[in-house]
Amino acid sequence: MTAKNRCPVCDCKNTSRVLNYQTYQLWECNVCSLQFMSPFPTEQQLDKTYQEHYFATDKQGAYGYRNYANMQKQLQQEAQTKLAFLHEFVPKGVMLDVGAGTGVFITLAKKFGYDIWANDISKFACDKLAQREVRVIRGSLSKITLPKNKFDIVTAWDVFEHIPQINKTVKNIASSLKPGGILALTTPDTNSLDAKIFGHHWYGYKKIPEHLIFFNQSSINKLLEKSDLEILETKPWGFVRSVGFLLDRMVVFSPIFRPIRSIMEKIGFAKLTVYLPLTDFMIIAKKR
Ligand SMILES: [Zn+2]
């Protein structure tokens, strides 16, 4: 066992290899059950991943979002649902959105009346965020220090799974929250129903090496506890996608689905959208 296979959350060496994925290895911590890729990509590789093409690529199978701009409508729907939910916990105040991307969420959050700060590591994303007239902090939260006791709420949508130095990042976020402040996040859940059904073919793993670490209730609890954050609520969280998109994914899993895909296309059902509370969970935690 080498140092590179230490659990990034508990820092223990009690880990086992669970999967080889392309040229990567996925390990699991036997204590907190976090799954993590080994080795992690270098800073330079990560920088390269999150440039413009990450947000605007049409290449099948490329990293990032297939035409991020075309997904705007779905992202806006998701942002609306999240804000309606968060409003119950924090009706107003100063909000930091971590991994804000091109700013679909913060634009809507501004309309809800929050005073917005946005963070991203991507220069492309930060340039877009600056146009939305919010305060922008560029850089990795494992390196730059956030202002202390500043925020009423910090959001991190689909971000934690991308972060190699997760303990440092969460400590930074926790110290930036006011006492009683809320951290709200979504991330893939290795105990989700689809993770159990698809096993090694699970969607979360398909995004390796963008996705570096994979949580479940036990590991996220351990991570947040270490920074004095108490989980108030956990709920399954999903996404809005077209039937065609979902069937494309299933065809990759097995060609059995190919004729079903064709029939759905012919009768026009492939364009319908559905909400599936799969893959992710949402965590709401409070700073003690
Ligand atoms: Zn662990």
PDB file of C-alpha atoms and ligand atoms in Angstrom:
ATOM      1  CA  MET A   1       0.000   0.000   0.000  1.00  0.00           C
ATOM      2  CA  THR A   2       1.455   3.357  -0.995  1.00  0.00           C
ATOM      3  CA  ALA A   3       0.794   6.873   0.249  1.00  0.00           C
ATOM      4  CA  LYS A   4      -1.083   7.730  -2.934  1.00  0.00           C
ATOM      5  CA  ASN A   5      -3.872   5.366  -1.901  1.00  0.00           C
ATOM      6  CA  ARG A   6      -4.693   7.119   1.336  1.00  0.00           C
ATOM      7  CA  CYS A   7      -8.350   8.083   1.721  1.00  0.00           C
ATOM      8  CA  PRO A   8      -8.660  11.819   0.920  1.00  0.00           C
ATOM      9  CA  VAL A   9     -11.297  12.205   3.662  1.00  0.00           C
ATOM     10  CA  CYS A  10      -9.978  10.174   6.654  1.00  0.00           C
ATOM     11  CA  ASP A  11      -6.358  10.124   5.518  1.00  0.00           C
ATOM     12  CA  CYS A  12      -6.137   6.422   6.452  1.00  0.00           C
ATOM     13  CA  LYS A  13      -4.442   3.679   4.431  1.00  0.00           C
ATOM     14  CA  ASN A  14      -7.152   1.081   5.019  1.00  0.00           C
ATOM     15  CA  THR A  15      -8.292   1.090   1.381  1.00  0.00           C
ATOM     16  CA  SER A  16      -9.006  -1.502  -1.337  1.00  0.00           C
ATOM     17  CA  ARG A  17      -9.072  -1.326  -5.107  1.00  0.00           C
ATOM     18  CA  VAL A  18     -12.639  -1.709  -6.432  1.00  0.00           C
ATOM     19  CA  LEU A  19     -12.391  -1.027 -10.144  1.00  0.00           C
ATOM     20  CA  ASN A  20     -10.022  -0.465 -13.042  1.00  0.00           C
ATOM     21  CA  TYR A  21     -11.476   2.146 -15.364  1.00  0.00           C
ATOM     22  CA  GLN A  22      -9.581   2.696 -18.619  1.00  0.00           C
ATOM     23  CA  THR A  23      -6.099   3.614 -17.375  1.00  0.00           C
ATOM     24  CA  TYR A  24      -7.394   4.665 -13.946  1.00  0.00           C
ATOM     25  CA  GLN A  25      -7.935   2.830 -10.686  1.00  0.00           C
ATOM     26  CA  LEU A  26     -10.794   3.395  -8.324  1.00  0.00           C
ATOM     27  CA  TRP A  27     -10.182   2.727  -4.618  1.00  0.00           C
ATOM     28  CA  GLU A  28     -12.513   2.543  -1.660  1.00  0.00           C
ATOM     29  CA  CYS A  29     -11.838   3.503   1.933  1.00  0.00           C
ATOM     30  CA  ASN A  30     -12.741   0.626   4.253  1.00  0.00           C
ATOM     31  CA  VAL A  31     -13.439   3.080   7.082  1.00  0.00           C
ATOM     32  CA  CYS A  32     -15.660   5.853   5.611  1.00  0.00           C
ATOM     33  CA  SER A  33     -16.463   4.127   2.247  1.00  0.00           C
ATOM     34  CA  LEU A  34     -15.369   7.074   0.105  1.00  0.00           C
ATOM     35  CA  GLN A  35     -14.378   5.923  -3.382  1.00  0.00           C
ATOM     36  CA  PHE A  36     -11.542   7.796  -5.056  1.00  0.00           C
ATOM     37  CA  MET A  37      -9.501   7.720  -8.215  1.00  0.00           C
ATOM     38  CA  SER A  38      -5.808   7.034  -7.976  1.00  0.00           C
ATOM     39  CA  PRO A  39      -3.620   8.760  -8.914  1.00  0.00           C
ATOM     40  CA  PHE A  40      -5.348  12.147  -9.093  1.00  0.00           C
ATOM     41  CA  PRO A  41      -4.685  14.271 -12.190  1.00  0.00           C
ATOM     42  CA  THR A  42      -2.067  17.025 -11.846  1.00  0.00           C
ATOM     43  CA  GLU A  43      -2.958  20.732 -11.499  1.00  0.00           C
ATOM     44  CA  GLN A  44      -1.950  21.258 -15.128  1.00  0.00           C
ATOM     45  CA  GLN A  45      -4.264  18.461 -16.302  1.00  0.00           C
ATOM     46  CA  LEU A  46      -7.163  19.926 -14.317  1.00  0.00           C
ATOM     47  CA  ASP A  47      -6.516  23.421 -15.732  1.00  0.00           C
ATOM     48  CA  LYS A  48      -6.577  21.957 -19.207  1.00  0.00           C
ATOM     49  CA  THR A  49      -9.879  20.152 -18.563  1.00  0.00           C
ATOM     50  CA  TYR A  50     -11.839  23.243 -17.478  1.00  0.00           C
ATOM     51  CA  GLN A  51     -11.180  25.585 -20.375  1.00  0.00           C
ATOM     52  CA  GLU A  52     -13.770  26.812 -22.873  1.00  0.00           C
ATOM     53  CA  HIS A  53     -14.223  23.439 -24.582  1.00  0.00           C
ATOM     54  CA  TYR A  54     -15.448  21.998 -21.250  1.00  0.00           C
ATOM     55  CA  PHE A  55     -18.512  24.260 -21.425  1.00  0.00           C
ATOM     56  CA  ALA A  56     -19.022  24.237 -25.192  1.00  0.00           C
ATOM     57  CA  THR A  57     -18.226  21.000 -26.897  1.00  0.00           C
ATOM     58  CA  ASP A  58     -20.283  19.056 -29.384  1.00  0.00           C
ATOM     59  CA  LYS A  59     -17.862  16.158 -29.636  1.00  0.00           C
ATOM     60  CA  GLN A  60     -19.415  12.865 -28.643  1.00  0.00           C
ATOM     61  CA  GLY A  61     -17.629  11.385 -25.692  1.00  0.00           C
ATOM     62  CA  ALA A  62     -15.557  14.494 -24.980  1.00  0.00           C
ATOM     63  CA  TYR A  63     -15.260  15.732 -21.386  1.00  0.00           C
ATOM     64  CA  GLY A  64     -17.703  18.238 -20.012  1.00  0.00           C
ATOM     65  CA  TYR A  65     -21.140  19.080 -21.264  1.00  0.00           C
ATOM     66  CA  ARG A  66     -22.328  18.253 -24.773  1.00  0.00           C
ATOM     67  CA  ASN A  67     -23.280  21.708 -25.897  1.00  0.00           C
ATOM     68  CA  TYR A  68     -23.651  23.377 -22.514  1.00  0.00           C
ATOM     69  CA  ALA A  69     -25.555  26.276 -24.116  1.00  0.00           C
ATOM     70  CA  ASN A  70     -28.335  23.947 -25.334  1.00  0.00           C
ATOM     71  CA  MET A  71     -28.709  22.621 -21.814  1.00  0.00           C
ATOM     72  CA  GLN A  72     -29.514  26.110 -20.480  1.00  0.00           C
ATOM     73  CA  LYS A  73     -33.247  25.458 -20.279  1.00  0.00           C
ATOM     74  CA  GLN A  74     -32.819  22.272 -18.274  1.00  0.00           C
ATOM     75  CA  LEU A  75     -30.259  23.998 -16.035  1.00  0.00           C
ATOM     76  CA  GLN A  76     -32.647  26.904 -15.431  1.00  0.00           C
ATOM     77  CA  GLN A  77     -35.409  24.478 -14.425  1.00  0.00           C
ATOM     78  CA  GLU A  78     -33.023  22.774 -12.022  1.00  0.00           C
ATOM     79  CA  ALA A  79     -31.880  26.142 -10.581  1.00  0.00           C
ATOM     80  CA  GLN A  80     -35.486  27.169  -9.981  1.00  0.00           C
ATOM     81  CA  THR A  81     -36.197  23.934  -8.070  1.00  0.00           C
ATOM     82  CA  LYS A  82     -33.046  24.298  -5.963  1.00  0.00           C
ATOM     83  CA  LEU A  83     -33.744  27.927  -5.060  1.00  0.00           C
ATOM     84  CA  ALA A  84     -37.347  27.239  -4.105  1.00  0.00           C
ATOM     85  CA  PHE A  85     -36.020  24.531  -1.764  1.00  0.00           C
ATOM     86  CA  LEU A  86     -33.120  26.591  -0.309  1.00  0.00           C
ATOM     87  CA  HIS A  87     -35.338  29.556   0.343  1.00  0.00           C
ATOM     88  CA  GLU A  88     -36.908  27.539   3.185  1.00  0.00           C
ATOM     89  CA  PHE A  89     -33.528  27.352   4.953  1.00  0.00           C
ATOM     90  CA  VAL A  90     -32.029  30.763   4.102  1.00  0.00           C
ATOM     91  CA  PRO A  91     -34.579  33.297   2.823  1.00  0.00           C
ATOM     92  CA  LYS A  92     -32.010  36.085   2.280  1.00  0.00           C
ATOM     93  CA  GLY A  93     -28.367  37.055   2.797  1.00  0.00           C
ATOM     94  CA  VAL A  94     -24.926  36.671   1.271  1.00  0.00           C
ATOM     95  CA  MET A  95     -24.486  33.633  -0.983  1.00  0.00           C
ATOM     96  CA  LEU A  96     -21.320  32.086  -2.429  1.00  0.00           C
ATOM     97  CA  ASP A  97     -21.741  29.654  -5.324  1.00  0.00           C
ATOM     98  CA  VAL A  98     -18.700  27.376  -5.655  1.00  0.00           C
ATOM     99  CA  GLY A  99     -18.002  25.993  -9.139  1.00  0.00           C
ATOM    100  CA  ALA A 100     -20.463  28.522 -10.547  1.00  0.00           C
ATOM    101  CA  GLY A 101     -19.707  27.648 -14.188  1.00  0.00           C
ATOM    102  CA  THR A 102     -21.184  30.191 -16.572  1.00  0.00           C
ATOM    103  CA  GLY A 103     -23.654  31.392 -13.931  1.00  0.00           C
ATOM    104  CA  VAL A 104     -27.122  29.992 -14.694  1.00  0.00           C
ATOM    105  CA  PHE A 105     -27.776  29.370 -10.990  1.00  0.00           C
ATOM    106  CA  ILE A 106     -26.448  32.689  -9.660  1.00  0.00           C
ATOM    107  CA  THR A 107     -28.412  34.695 -12.217  1.00  0.00           C
ATOM    108  CA  LEU A 108     -31.622  33.238 -10.868  1.00  0.00           C
ATOM    109  CA  ALA A 109     -30.385  33.450  -7.246  1.00  0.00           C
ATOM    110  CA  LYS A 110     -29.865  37.191  -7.741  1.00  0.00           C
ATOM    111  CA  LYS A 111     -33.522  37.495  -8.699  1.00  0.00           C
ATOM    112  CA  PHE A 112     -34.420  35.772  -5.419  1.00  0.00           C
ATOM    113  CA  GLY A 113     -32.646  38.695  -3.680  1.00  0.00           C
ATOM    114  CA  TYR A 114     -29.394  37.098  -2.489  1.00  0.00           C
ATOM    115  CA  ASP A 115     -26.163  39.126  -2.465  1.00  0.00           C
ATOM    116  CA  ILE A 116     -24.035  36.942  -4.749  1.00  0.00           C
ATOM    117  CA  TRP A 117     -20.383  35.911  -4.795  1.00  0.00           C
ATOM    118  CA  ALA A 118     -19.259  33.329  -7.355  1.00  0.00           C
ATOM    119  CA  ASN A 119     -16.203  31.094  -7.514  1.00  0.00           C
ATOM    120  CA  ASP A 120     -14.765  28.954 -10.292  1.00  0.00           C
ATOM    121  CA  ILE A 121     -11.303  27.684 -11.238  1.00  0.00           C
ATOM    122  CA  SER A 122     -11.920  28.237 -14.961  1.00  0.00           C
ATOM    123  CA  LYS A 123     -10.852  31.548 -16.520  1.00  0.00           C
ATOM    124  CA  PHE A 124     -13.497  31.099 -19.226  1.00  0.00           C
ATOM    125  CA  ALA A 125     -16.233  30.667 -16.578  1.00  0.00           C
ATOM    126  CA  CYS A 126     -14.969  33.608 -14.458  1.00  0.00           C
ATOM    127  CA  ASP A 127     -15.051  35.948 -17.478  1.00  0.00           C
ATOM    128  CA  LYS A 128     -18.690  34.963 -18.056  1.00  0.00           C
ATOM    129  CA  LEU A 129     -19.517  35.355 -14.348  1.00  0.00           C
ATOM    130  CA  ALA A 130     -18.022  38.863 -14.238  1.00  0.00           C
ATOM    131  CA  GLN A 131     -20.511  39.906 -16.950  1.00  0.00           C
ATOM    132  CA  ARG A 132     -23.339  38.993 -14.579  1.00  0.00           C
ATOM    133  CA  GLU A 133     -22.328  41.742 -12.150  1.00  0.00           C
ATOM    134  CA  VAL A 134     -21.505  39.583  -9.157  1.00  0.00           C
ATOM    135  CA  ARG A 135     -18.300  39.373  -7.124  1.00  0.00           C
ATOM    136  CA  VAL A 136     -16.054  36.730  -8.645  1.00  0.00           C
ATOM    137  CA  ILE A 137     -13.323  34.770  -6.859  1.00  0.00           C
ATOM    138  CA  ARG A 138     -11.199  32.749  -9.254  1.00  0.00           C
ATOM    139  CA  GLY A 139      -9.166  29.782  -8.108  1.00  0.00           C
ATOM    140  CA  SER A 140      -9.136  26.498  -6.246  1.00  0.00           C
ATOM    141  CA  LEU A 141     -10.560  26.747  -2.715  1.00  0.00           C
ATOM    142  CA  SER A 142      -7.786  24.430  -1.532  1.00  0.00           C
ATOM    143  CA  LYS A 143      -5.342  27.262  -2.367  1.00  0.00           C
ATOM    144  CA  ILE A 144      -7.036  30.643  -1.938  1.00  0.00           C
ATOM    145  CA  THR A 145      -8.550  31.675   1.411  1.00  0.00           C
ATOM    146  CA  LEU A 146     -12.161  32.848   1.521  1.00  0.00           C
ATOM    147  CA  PRO A 147     -13.241  35.725   3.787  1.00  0.00           C
ATOM    148  CA  LYS A 148     -14.110  34.471   7.315  1.00  0.00           C
ATOM    149  CA  ASN A 149     -17.678  34.438   8.738  1.00  0.00           C
ATOM    150  CA  LYS A 150     -18.953  36.092   5.587  1.00  0.00           C
ATOM    151  CA  PHE A 151     -21.653  33.946   3.989  1.00  0.00           C
ATOM    152  CA  ASP A 152     -25.154  32.963   5.044  1.00  0.00           C
ATOM    153  CA  ILE A 153     -25.182  30.199   2.460  1.00  0.00           C
ATOM    154  CA  VAL A 154     -22.592  28.428   0.302  1.00  0.00           C
ATOM    155  CA  THR A 155     -23.792  26.290  -2.607  1.00  0.00           C
ATOM    156  CA  ALA A 156     -21.731  23.678  -4.478  1.00  0.00           C
ATOM    157  CA  TRP A 157     -23.721  21.954  -7.217  1.00  0.00           C
ATOM    158  CA  ASP A 158     -22.010  18.892  -8.710  1.00  0.00           C
ATOM    159  CA  VAL A 159     -18.632  20.174  -7.531  1.00  0.00           C
ATOM    160  CA  PHE A 160     -17.263  18.044  -4.676  1.00  0.00           C
ATOM    161  CA  GLU A 161     -16.692  15.035  -6.954  1.00  0.00           C
ATOM    162  CA  HIS A 162     -14.206  17.138  -8.981  1.00  0.00           C
ATOM    163  CA  ILE A 163     -12.022  18.285  -6.050  1.00  0.00           C
ATOM    164  CA  PRO A 164      -8.787  16.451  -5.178  1.00  0.00           C
ATOM    165  CA  GLN A 165      -8.041  18.274  -1.874  1.00  0.00           C
ATOM    166  CA  ILE A 166     -11.508  18.006  -0.451  1.00  0.00           C
ATOM    167  CA  ASN A 167     -10.727  18.352   3.292  1.00  0.00           C
ATOM    168  CA  LYS A 168      -8.864  21.631   2.784  1.00  0.00           C
ATOM    169  CA  THR A 169     -11.633  22.947   0.539  1.00  0.00           C
ATOM    170  CA  VAL A 170     -14.430  22.118   2.981  1.00  0.00           C
ATOM    171  CA  LYS A 171     -12.498  23.647   5.922  1.00  0.00           C
ATOM    172  CA  ASN A 172     -12.140  26.831   3.869  1.00  0.00           C
ATOM    173  CA  ILE A 173     -15.863  26.848   3.040  1.00  0.00           C
ATOM    174  CA  ALA A 174     -16.827  26.159   6.676  1.00  0.00           C
ATOM    175  CA  SER A 175     -14.724  29.042   7.987  1.00  0.00           C
ATOM    176  CA  SER A 176     -16.289  31.364   5.386  1.00  0.00           C
ATOM    177  CA  LEU A 177     -19.795  30.597   6.729  1.00  0.00           C
ATOM    178  CA  LYS A 178     -21.347  32.609   9.522  1.00  0.00           C
ATOM    179  CA  PRO A 179     -22.244  30.486  12.594  1.00  0.00           C
ATOM    180  CA  GLY A 180     -25.535  28.769  11.699  1.00  0.00           C
ATOM    181  CA  GLY A 181     -24.801  29.327   7.984  1.00  0.00           C
ATOM    182  CA  ILE A 182     -25.821  26.680   5.464  1.00  0.00           C
ATOM    183  CA  LEU A 183     -23.820  24.586   2.992  1.00  0.00           C
ATOM    184  CA  ALA A 184     -25.971  23.065   0.225  1.00  0.00           C
ATOM    185  CA  LEU A 185     -24.456  20.630  -2.251  1.00  0.00           C
ATOM    186  CA  THR A 186     -25.245  17.915  -4.750  1.00  0.00           C
ATOM    187  CA  THR A 187     -22.859  15.119  -5.693  1.00  0.00           C
ATOM    188  CA  PRO A 188     -23.180  11.547  -7.030  1.00  0.00           C
ATOM    189  CA  ASP A 189     -24.226   9.002  -4.395  1.00  0.00           C
ATOM    190  CA  THR A 190     -22.594   5.570  -4.648  1.00  0.00           C
ATOM    191  CA  ASN A 191     -25.625   4.177  -2.776  1.00  0.00           C
ATOM    192  CA  SER A 192     -28.146   5.622  -5.262  1.00  0.00           C
ATOM    193  CA  LEU A 193     -30.559   3.225  -6.947  1.00  0.00           C
ATOM    194  CA  ASP A 194     -28.942   3.607 -10.392  1.00  0.00           C
ATOM    195  CA  ALA A 195     -25.444   3.048  -8.933  1.00  0.00           C
ATOM    196  CA  LYS A 196     -26.713  -0.247  -7.513  1.00  0.00           C
ATOM    197  CA  ILE A 197     -28.421  -1.276 -10.774  1.00  0.00           C
ATOM    198  CA  PHE A 198     -25.594  -0.309 -13.175  1.00  0.00           C
ATOM    199  CA  GLY A 199     -22.639  -1.304 -10.975  1.00  0.00           C
ATOM    200  CA  HIS A 200     -19.357  -0.637 -12.768  1.00  0.00           C
ATOM    201  CA  HIS A 201     -21.297   0.906 -15.681  1.00  0.00           C
ATOM    202  CA  TRP A 202     -22.775   3.611 -13.432  1.00  0.00           C
ATOM    203  CA  TYR A 203     -23.041   7.114 -14.913  1.00  0.00           C
ATOM    204  CA  GLY A 204     -20.911   8.569 -12.064  1.00  0.00           C
ATOM    205  CA  TYR A 205     -17.945   6.421 -13.119  1.00  0.00           C
ATOM    206  CA  LYS A 206     -18.401   7.329 -16.798  1.00  0.00           C
ATOM    207  CA  LYS A 207     -17.205  10.821 -15.909  1.00  0.00           C
ATOM    208  CA  ILE A 208     -13.794   9.608 -14.663  1.00  0.00           C
ATOM    209  CA  PRO A 209     -11.298  11.395 -14.823  1.00  0.00           C
ATOM    210  CA  GLU A 210     -13.430  14.522 -14.370  1.00  0.00           C
ATOM    211  CA  HIS A 211     -14.990  12.863 -11.350  1.00  0.00           C
ATOM    212  CA  LEU A 212     -12.277  12.043  -8.822  1.00  0.00           C
ATOM    213  CA  ILE A 213     -14.110  11.150  -5.616  1.00  0.00           C
ATOM    214  CA  PHE A 214     -17.463   9.477  -4.945  1.00  0.00           C
ATOM    215  CA  PHE A 215     -19.431   9.861  -1.735  1.00  0.00           C
ATOM    216  CA  ASN A 216     -22.250   8.104   0.066  1.00  0.00           C
ATOM    217  CA  GLN A 217     -24.004   9.118   3.272  1.00  0.00           C
ATOM    218  CA  SER A 218     -21.214   7.742   5.469  1.00  0.00           C
ATOM    219  CA  SER A 219     -18.289   9.469   3.723  1.00  0.00           C
ATOM    220  CA  ILE A 220     -20.026  12.828   3.229  1.00  0.00           C
ATOM    221  CA  ASN A 221     -21.005  12.771   6.892  1.00  0.00           C
ATOM    222  CA  LYS A 222     -17.402  12.141   7.907  1.00  0.00           C
ATOM    223  CA  LEU A 223     -16.109  14.894   5.600  1.00  0.00           C
ATOM    224  CA  LEU A 224     -18.538  17.527   6.885  1.00  0.00           C
ATOM    225  CA  GLU A 225     -18.173  16.507  10.555  1.00  0.00           C
ATOM    226  CA  LYS A 226     -14.422  17.193  10.320  1.00  0.00           C
ATOM    227  CA  SER A 227     -15.225  20.827   9.533  1.00  0.00           C
ATOM    228  CA  ASP A 228     -17.930  21.154  12.177  1.00  0.00           C
ATOM    229  CA  LEU A 229     -20.779  21.019   9.688  1.00  0.00           C
ATOM    230  CA  GLU A 230     -23.897  19.166  10.796  1.00  0.00           C
ATOM    231  CA  ILE A 231     -26.127  17.521   8.183  1.00  0.00           C
ATOM    232  CA  LEU A 232     -29.731  18.702   8.493  1.00  0.00           C
ATOM    233  CA  GLU A 233     -31.174  16.944   5.464  1.00  0.00           C
ATOM    234  CA  THR A 234     -30.232  14.433   2.767  1.00  0.00           C
ATOM    235  CA  LYS A 235     -32.452  13.734  -0.220  1.00  0.00           C
ATOM    236  CA  PRO A 236     -32.101  11.906  -3.532  1.00  0.00           C
ATOM    237  CA  TRP A 237     -31.490  14.440  -6.258  1.00  0.00           C
ATOM    238  CA  GLY A 238     -31.673  13.954  -9.987  1.00  0.00           C
ATOM    239  CA  PHE A 239     -31.880  15.738 -13.267  1.00  0.00           C
ATOM    240  CA  VAL A 240     -34.197  16.615 -16.119  1.00  0.00           C
ATOM    241  CA  ARG A 241     -33.259  14.805 -19.349  1.00  0.00           C
ATOM    242  CA  SER A 242     -34.920  13.795 -22.607  1.00  0.00           C
ATOM    243  CA  VAL A 243     -36.044  10.202 -23.098  1.00  0.00           C
ATOM    244  CA  GLY A 244     -33.688  10.046 -26.121  1.00  0.00           C
ATOM    245  CA  PHE A 245     -30.692  11.067 -23.996  1.00  0.00           C
ATOM    246  CA  LEU A 246     -31.489   8.362 -21.449  1.00  0.00           C
ATOM    247  CA  LEU A 247     -31.935   5.680 -24.103  1.00  0.00           C
ATOM    248  CA  ASP A 248     -28.587   6.700 -25.684  1.00  0.00           C
ATOM    249  CA  ARG A 249     -26.993   5.984 -22.295  1.00  0.00           C
ATOM    250  CA  MET A 250     -28.749   2.617 -22.092  1.00  0.00           C
ATOM    251  CA  VAL A 251     -27.595   1.650 -25.596  1.00  0.00           C
ATOM    252  CA  VAL A 252     -24.010   2.177 -24.393  1.00  0.00           C
ATOM    253  CA  PHE A 253     -24.810  -0.170 -21.521  1.00  0.00           C
ATOM    254  CA  SER A 254     -26.404  -2.808 -23.773  1.00  0.00           C
ATOM    255  CA  PRO A 255     -27.352  -2.952 -27.509  1.00  0.00           C
ATOM    256  CA  ILE A 256     -30.651  -4.574 -26.429  1.00  0.00           C
ATOM    257  CA  PHE A 257     -31.983  -1.008 -26.036  1.00  0.00           C
ATOM    258  CA  ARG A 258     -31.219   0.000 -29.635  1.00  0.00           C
ATOM    259  CA  PRO A 259     -34.614  -1.053 -31.139  1.00  0.00           C
ATOM    260  CA  ILE A 260     -36.470   0.643 -28.268  1.00  0.00           C
ATOM    261  CA  ARG A 261     -34.460   3.807 -28.993  1.00  0.00           C
ATOM    262  CA  SER A 262     -35.559   3.653 -32.680  1.00  0.00           C
ATOM    263  CA  ILE A 263     -39.231   3.128 -31.829  1.00  0.00           C
ATOM    264  CA  MET A 264     -39.233   6.054 -29.364  1.00  0.00           C
ATOM    265  CA  GLU A 265     -37.600   8.258 -32.005  1.00  0.00           C
ATOM    266  CA  LYS A 266     -40.225   7.275 -34.612  1.00  0.00           C
ATOM    267  CA  ILE A 267     -43.231   7.954 -32.396  1.00  0.00           C
ATOM    268  CA  GLY A 268     -41.741  11.243 -31.126  1.00  0.00           C
ATOM    269  CA  PHE A 269     -41.288  10.131 -27.510  1.00  0.00           C
ATOM    270  CA  ALA A 270     -37.503  10.626 -27.584  1.00  0.00           C
ATOM    271  CA  LYS A 271     -37.989  14.391 -27.233  1.00  0.00           C
ATOM    272  CA  LEU A 272     -40.080  14.189 -24.058  1.00  0.00           C
ATOM    273  CA  THR A 273     -38.301  15.212 -20.874  1.00  0.00           C
ATOM    274  CA  VAL A 274     -38.469  13.478 -17.525  1.00  0.00           C
ATOM    275  CA  TYR A 275     -37.186  14.224 -14.034  1.00  0.00           C
ATOM    276  CA  LEU A 276     -35.305  11.342 -12.464  1.00  0.00           C
ATOM    277  CA  PRO A 277     -34.257  11.522  -8.818  1.00  0.00           C
ATOM    278  CA  LEU A 278     -31.237   9.318  -9.526  1.00  0.00           C
ATOM    279  CA  THR A 279     -27.425   9.395  -9.336  1.00  0.00           C
ATOM    280  CA  ASP A 280     -27.024  12.365  -6.951  1.00  0.00           C
ATOM    281  CA  PHE A 281     -28.008  13.331  -3.460  1.00  0.00           C
ATOM    282  CA  MET A 282     -28.545  16.779  -2.035  1.00  0.00           C
ATOM    283  CA  ILE A 283     -27.048  17.592   1.334  1.00  0.00           C
ATOM    284  CA  ILE A 284     -28.045  20.545   3.499  1.00  0.00           C
ATOM    285  CA  ALA A 285     -25.599  21.123   6.365  1.00  0.00           C
ATOM    286  CA  LYS A 286     -25.327  23.789   9.041  1.00  0.00           C
ATOM    287  CA  LYS A 287     -22.199  25.335  10.569  1.00  0.00           C
ATOM    288  CA  ARG A 288     -22.243  24.670  14.297  1.00  0.00           C
TER     289      ARG A 288
HETATM  290 ZN    ZN B   1     -12.075   7.310   4.466  1.00  0.00          ZN
END
